[in-house]
C-alpha positions in Angstrom: 20.7 -1.9 -0.1 21.7 -0.6 -3.6 19.5 -3.2 -5.3 16.3 -2.2 -3.5 17.1 1.5 -4.2 17.1 0.8 -7.9 13.4 0.3 -7.7 12.0 3.8 -7.0 9.3 5.9 -8.5 9.1 9.7 -8.4 5.6 10.8 -7.4 3.8 13.8 -9.0 4.8 15.9 -6.0 8.5 15.2 -6.6 8.9 12.8 -3.7 10.5 9.5 -4.3 8.7 6.3 -3.2 10.5 3.0 -2.8 8.7 0.7 -5.3 9.0 -2.3 -3.0 7.6 -2.2 0.5 6.1 -4.3 3.3 2.3 -4.6 3.5 0.9 -4.9 7.1 -2.8 -5.8 6.5 -3.9 -8.8 8.6 -0.6 -8.6 10.5 -1.6 -9.2 14.0 -0.5 -7.3 17.1 2.4 -9.3 18.6 3.6 -10.2 15.1 3.7 -7.0 13.1 6.4 -5.2 15.2 8.8 -8.1 14.6 7.9 -8.2 10.9 8.8 -4.5 10.5 12.0 -5.0 12.5 13.1 -8.0 10.2 12.1 -6.1 7.1 13.9 -2.9 7.8 17.1 -4.8 8.9 16.9 -6.7 5.6 16.7 -3.5 3.6 13.0 -2.6 3.2 12.5 1.1 3.3 8.8 1.4 2.7 6.1 0.3 5.2 2.4 0.3 4.1 -0.1 0.6 7.0 -3.6 1.9 7.7 -5.6 3.1 10.6 -8.1 0.2 10.0 -5.4 -2.4 10.4 -5.4 -1.6 14.1 -1.7 -2.3 14.5 0.1 1.0 13.8 1.0 1.6 17.5 3.1 -1.6 17.4 4.7 -0.5 14.1 5.5 2.9 15.7 7.2 1.1 18.6 9.3 -1.1 16.3 10.4 1.9 14.2 11.3 3.9 17.4 13.6 1.0 18.5 15.2 0.9 15.1 15.9 4.6 15.2 17.3 4.4 18.7 19.6 1.6 17.7 20.8 3.7 14.7 19.7 1.2 12.1 17.8 3.8 10.2 16.6 7.4 10.6 13.0 8.5 10.2 13.8 10.1 6.9 15.2 6.9 5.5 11.7 5.2 5.8 8.7 5.9 3.6 5.5 5.4 5.6 2.1 5.0 4.0 -1.1 5.1 6.1 -4.7 5.3 5.2 -7.7 7.3 6.3 -10.3 5.0 7.9 -13.7 4.6 6.3 -15.2 5.5 9.7 -13.6 9.0 9.4 -15.1 10.3 6.1 -18.1 12.0 7.7 -16.7 15.5 8.3 -13.5 17.5 8.4 -13.0 17.0 12.1 -13.1 13.2 11.6 -10.4 13.3 8.9 -8.1 15.4 11.2 -8.8 13.2 14.2 -7.9 10.1 12.2 -4.7 11.6 10.9 -3.7 12.8 14.4 -4.3 9.3 15.9 -2.1 7.8 13.1 0.7 10.2 13.8 0.5 9.5 17.5 0.5 5.7 17.0 3.4 5.8 14.6 5.3 8.3 16.8 6.1 10.5 13.9 5.2 14.1 13.0 4.5 13.4 9.4 3.3 10.5 7.1 5.0 10.2 3.7 1.7 9.1 1.9 -1.8 9.3 3.2 -4.5 7.5 1.2 -8.3 7.4 1.3 -8.6 3.7 2.2 -11.6 3.2 -0.2 -14.3 5.3 -1.8 -17.0 4.4 0.6 -18.0 5.4 4.1 -18.8 3.3 7.2 -20.9 4.7 10.0 -18.6 6.1 12.8 -18.7 4.0 15.9 -20.1 0.9 14.1 -18.6 -2.3 15.7 -15.6 -3.2 13.5 -15.2 -5.8 12.0 -18.7 -7.1 12.8 -20.6 -4.6 10.7 -24.3 -4.7 9.8 -25.6 -3.8 6.3 -26.9 -0.4 7.5 -23.4 0.5 8.8 -22.2 0.7 5.1 -23.0 4.2 3.9 -21.5 3.7 0.5 -19.9 6.1 -2.0 -20.8 9.8 -2.1 -19.0 12.0 -4.6 -19.5 15.2 -2.6 -18.3 13.6 0.6 -15.1 12.3 -1.1 -14.5 15.8 -2.5 -14.8 17.3 1.0 -12.5 14.7 2.5 -9.9 15.4 -0.2 -10.0 19.1 0.6 -9.2 18.3 4.2 -6.4 16.1 3.1 -5.0 18.9 0.9 -5.0 21.0 4.1 -2.9 18.3 5.9 -0.4 18.6 3.1 -0.2 22.4 3.5 0.2 21.8 7.3 3.1 19.4 6.7 1.4 16.5 8.5 1.4 14.5 5.3 3.7 14.8 2.4 1.7 13.2 -0.3 -2.0 12.2 -0.6 -3.6 9.5 -2.7 -6.4 7.1 -3.1 -7.0 3.4 -2.8 -9.6 1.1 -4.5 -10.8 3.9 -6.7 -12.1 3.1 -10.2 -11.5 5.3 -13.2 -15.0 6.9 -12.8 -14.5 7.7 -9.1 -11.0 9.1 -9.8 -12.5 11.3 -12.6 -15.1 12.5 -10.1 -12.4 13.4 -7.6 -10.3 15.2 -10.2 -13.2 17.6 -10.9 -12.6 19.4 -7.6 -9.1 18.3 -6.5 -6.4 20.9 -6.4 -3.8 18.2 -5.7 -3.9 15.3 -8.1 -3.6 12.0 -6.1 0.0 10.8 -6.0 -1.0 7.1 -5.9 -3.9 4.8 -6.5 -3.4 1.6 -4.5 -5.5 -1.4 -5.8 -5.4 -5.1 -6.1 -3.1 -6.1 -8.9 -1.2 -9.3 -9.8 -0.2 -11.3 -12.9 -3.8 -12.7 -13.3 -5.4 -9.3 -12.6 -3.2 -6.8 -14.3 -5.6 -3.8 -14.3 -4.4 -2.6 -17.7 -7.2 0.0 -18.2 -6.8 1.5 -14.8 -3.0 1.5 -15.1 -3.1 3.3 -18.4 -5.6 5.8 -17.1 -3.5 6.4 -14.0 -0.4 6.9 -16.0 -2.2 9.5 -18.2 -3.0 11.5 -15.1 0.4 11.2 -13.5 -1.0 8.9 -10.7 1.5 6.2 -9.6 0.1 2.7 -9.5 0.5 0.6 -6.4 -0.3 -3.1 -6.0 -1.6 -4.8 -3.0 -2.1 -8.6 -3.1 0.7 -9.0 -5.7 0.7 -12.7 -5.1 -3.0 -13.1 -5.7 -3.9 -12.8 -2.0 -4.6 -16.5 -1.2 -5.9 -15.5 2.2 -8.3 -12.8 1.0 -11.8 -12.9 2.5 -14.5 -14.4 0.3 -12.0 -15.9 -2.2 -13.4 -18.4 -4.8 -11.8 -21.8 -4.2 -11.8 -22.3 -8.0 -9.9 -19.0 -8.6 -6.6 -19.8 -10.2 -3.7 -19.6 -7.7 -1.1 -17.2 -9.2 1.8 -19.1 -7.7 0.8 -22.4 -9.2 0.7 -20.9 -12.8 2.9 -23.1 -15.1 4.3 -20.0 -16.9 5.3 -18.3 -13.7 6.8 -21.5 -12.4 8.8 -22.0 -15.7 10.2 -18.5 -15.4 11.0 -19.1 -11.7 13.0 -22.2 -12.6 14.9 -20.2 -15.3 16.0 -17.5 -12.8 16.5 -19.9 -9.9 13.8 -18.0 -8.1 10.4 -18.7 -6.4 7.1 -18.0 -8.1 6.4 -15.3 -5.5 9.7 -13.6 -6.4 8.8 -13.7 -10.1 5.3 -12.1 -9.4 6.9 -9.3 -7.4 9.7 -8.8 -9.9 7.2 -8.7 -12.8 5.2 -5.9 -11.2 8.4 -3.9 -10.4 9.4 -4.2 -14.0 6.1 -2.6 -15.0 7.1 0.4 -12.9 4.5 -0.3 -10.2 4.8 0.0 -6.5 4.5 -3.5 -4.9 3.8 -4.2 -1.2 3.7 -7.9 -0.4 2.6 -8.6 3.2 4.1 -11.2 5.5 5.0 -11.7 9.2 7.1 -14.8 8.4 10.8 -14.1 8.5 11.7 -16.5 5.6 9.0 -15.0 3.4 9.9 -11.4 4.3 13.5 -12.1 3.2 12.4 -14.2 0.1 10.2 -11.3 -1.1 13.0 -8.8 -0.7 15.3 -10.9 -2.9 12.8 -10.3 -5.7 14.3 -6.8 -6.0 17.6 -8.5 -7.2 16.0 -10.1 -10.2 16.3 -8.6 -13.7 13.8 -10.1 -16.0 14.3 -10.5 -19.8 11.7 -8.6 -22.0 10.4 -11.9 -23.3 9.7 -13.1 -19.8 7.8 -9.9 -19.0 5.7 -10.5 -22.2 
């Protein structure tokens, strides 16, 4: 596991986050537990989940079995979860969401708790079949209030670090006006064709670690343009892959790790989970990163 451990980032609260983890978005019940089991046994030490993925109970079950078997201890694993957009309405909703997550994951703390996105959805709206009026949108004051409650969760010990996801520079700036705790992380879409240079530079200037979902260009994302270039088919990436005797996916992951970013590729396929992990063993030459 030494190779994976080489890729770590120290967050602004002093905690260390493994820079490579398993994403669990779109990982269905009946599949996600097995994926977590395969990943942890392979050497993954960071699991990225969310209340809205509706699969955390199965993740919790898989982790419990791994603890019982003595494969890992709870403190060996870095667990990220996210506050649901249905629970931004008031303090009680934030606390309720966090408590449900802790219960589902069968743990008494989350390592990192993120606001899933800077927009609210009406509580009780039928997910995922939402109507236009269910989207309540972005409200600066509301996010500030939510953040205050998340800061209380840190003080209580229910969560160790708090952060944001899908926040632009402006929305982060707005939050920082009132925040006592600077977000530890901003988790956004980021891959070789969408490198987010401005947001990355901004985050770095504020001490906010940068985390990438869809590091392979998310070919299964909803509403994707069929003409959008497919990251894995890019000739430069393929050329570099050949040079390192690696796959294009491994090169994409390795590239982002070399930029000192946190990367969480998702998969429920055993071969892919193992292939992605092998990316942590690659050391790219500076000219290939260029």
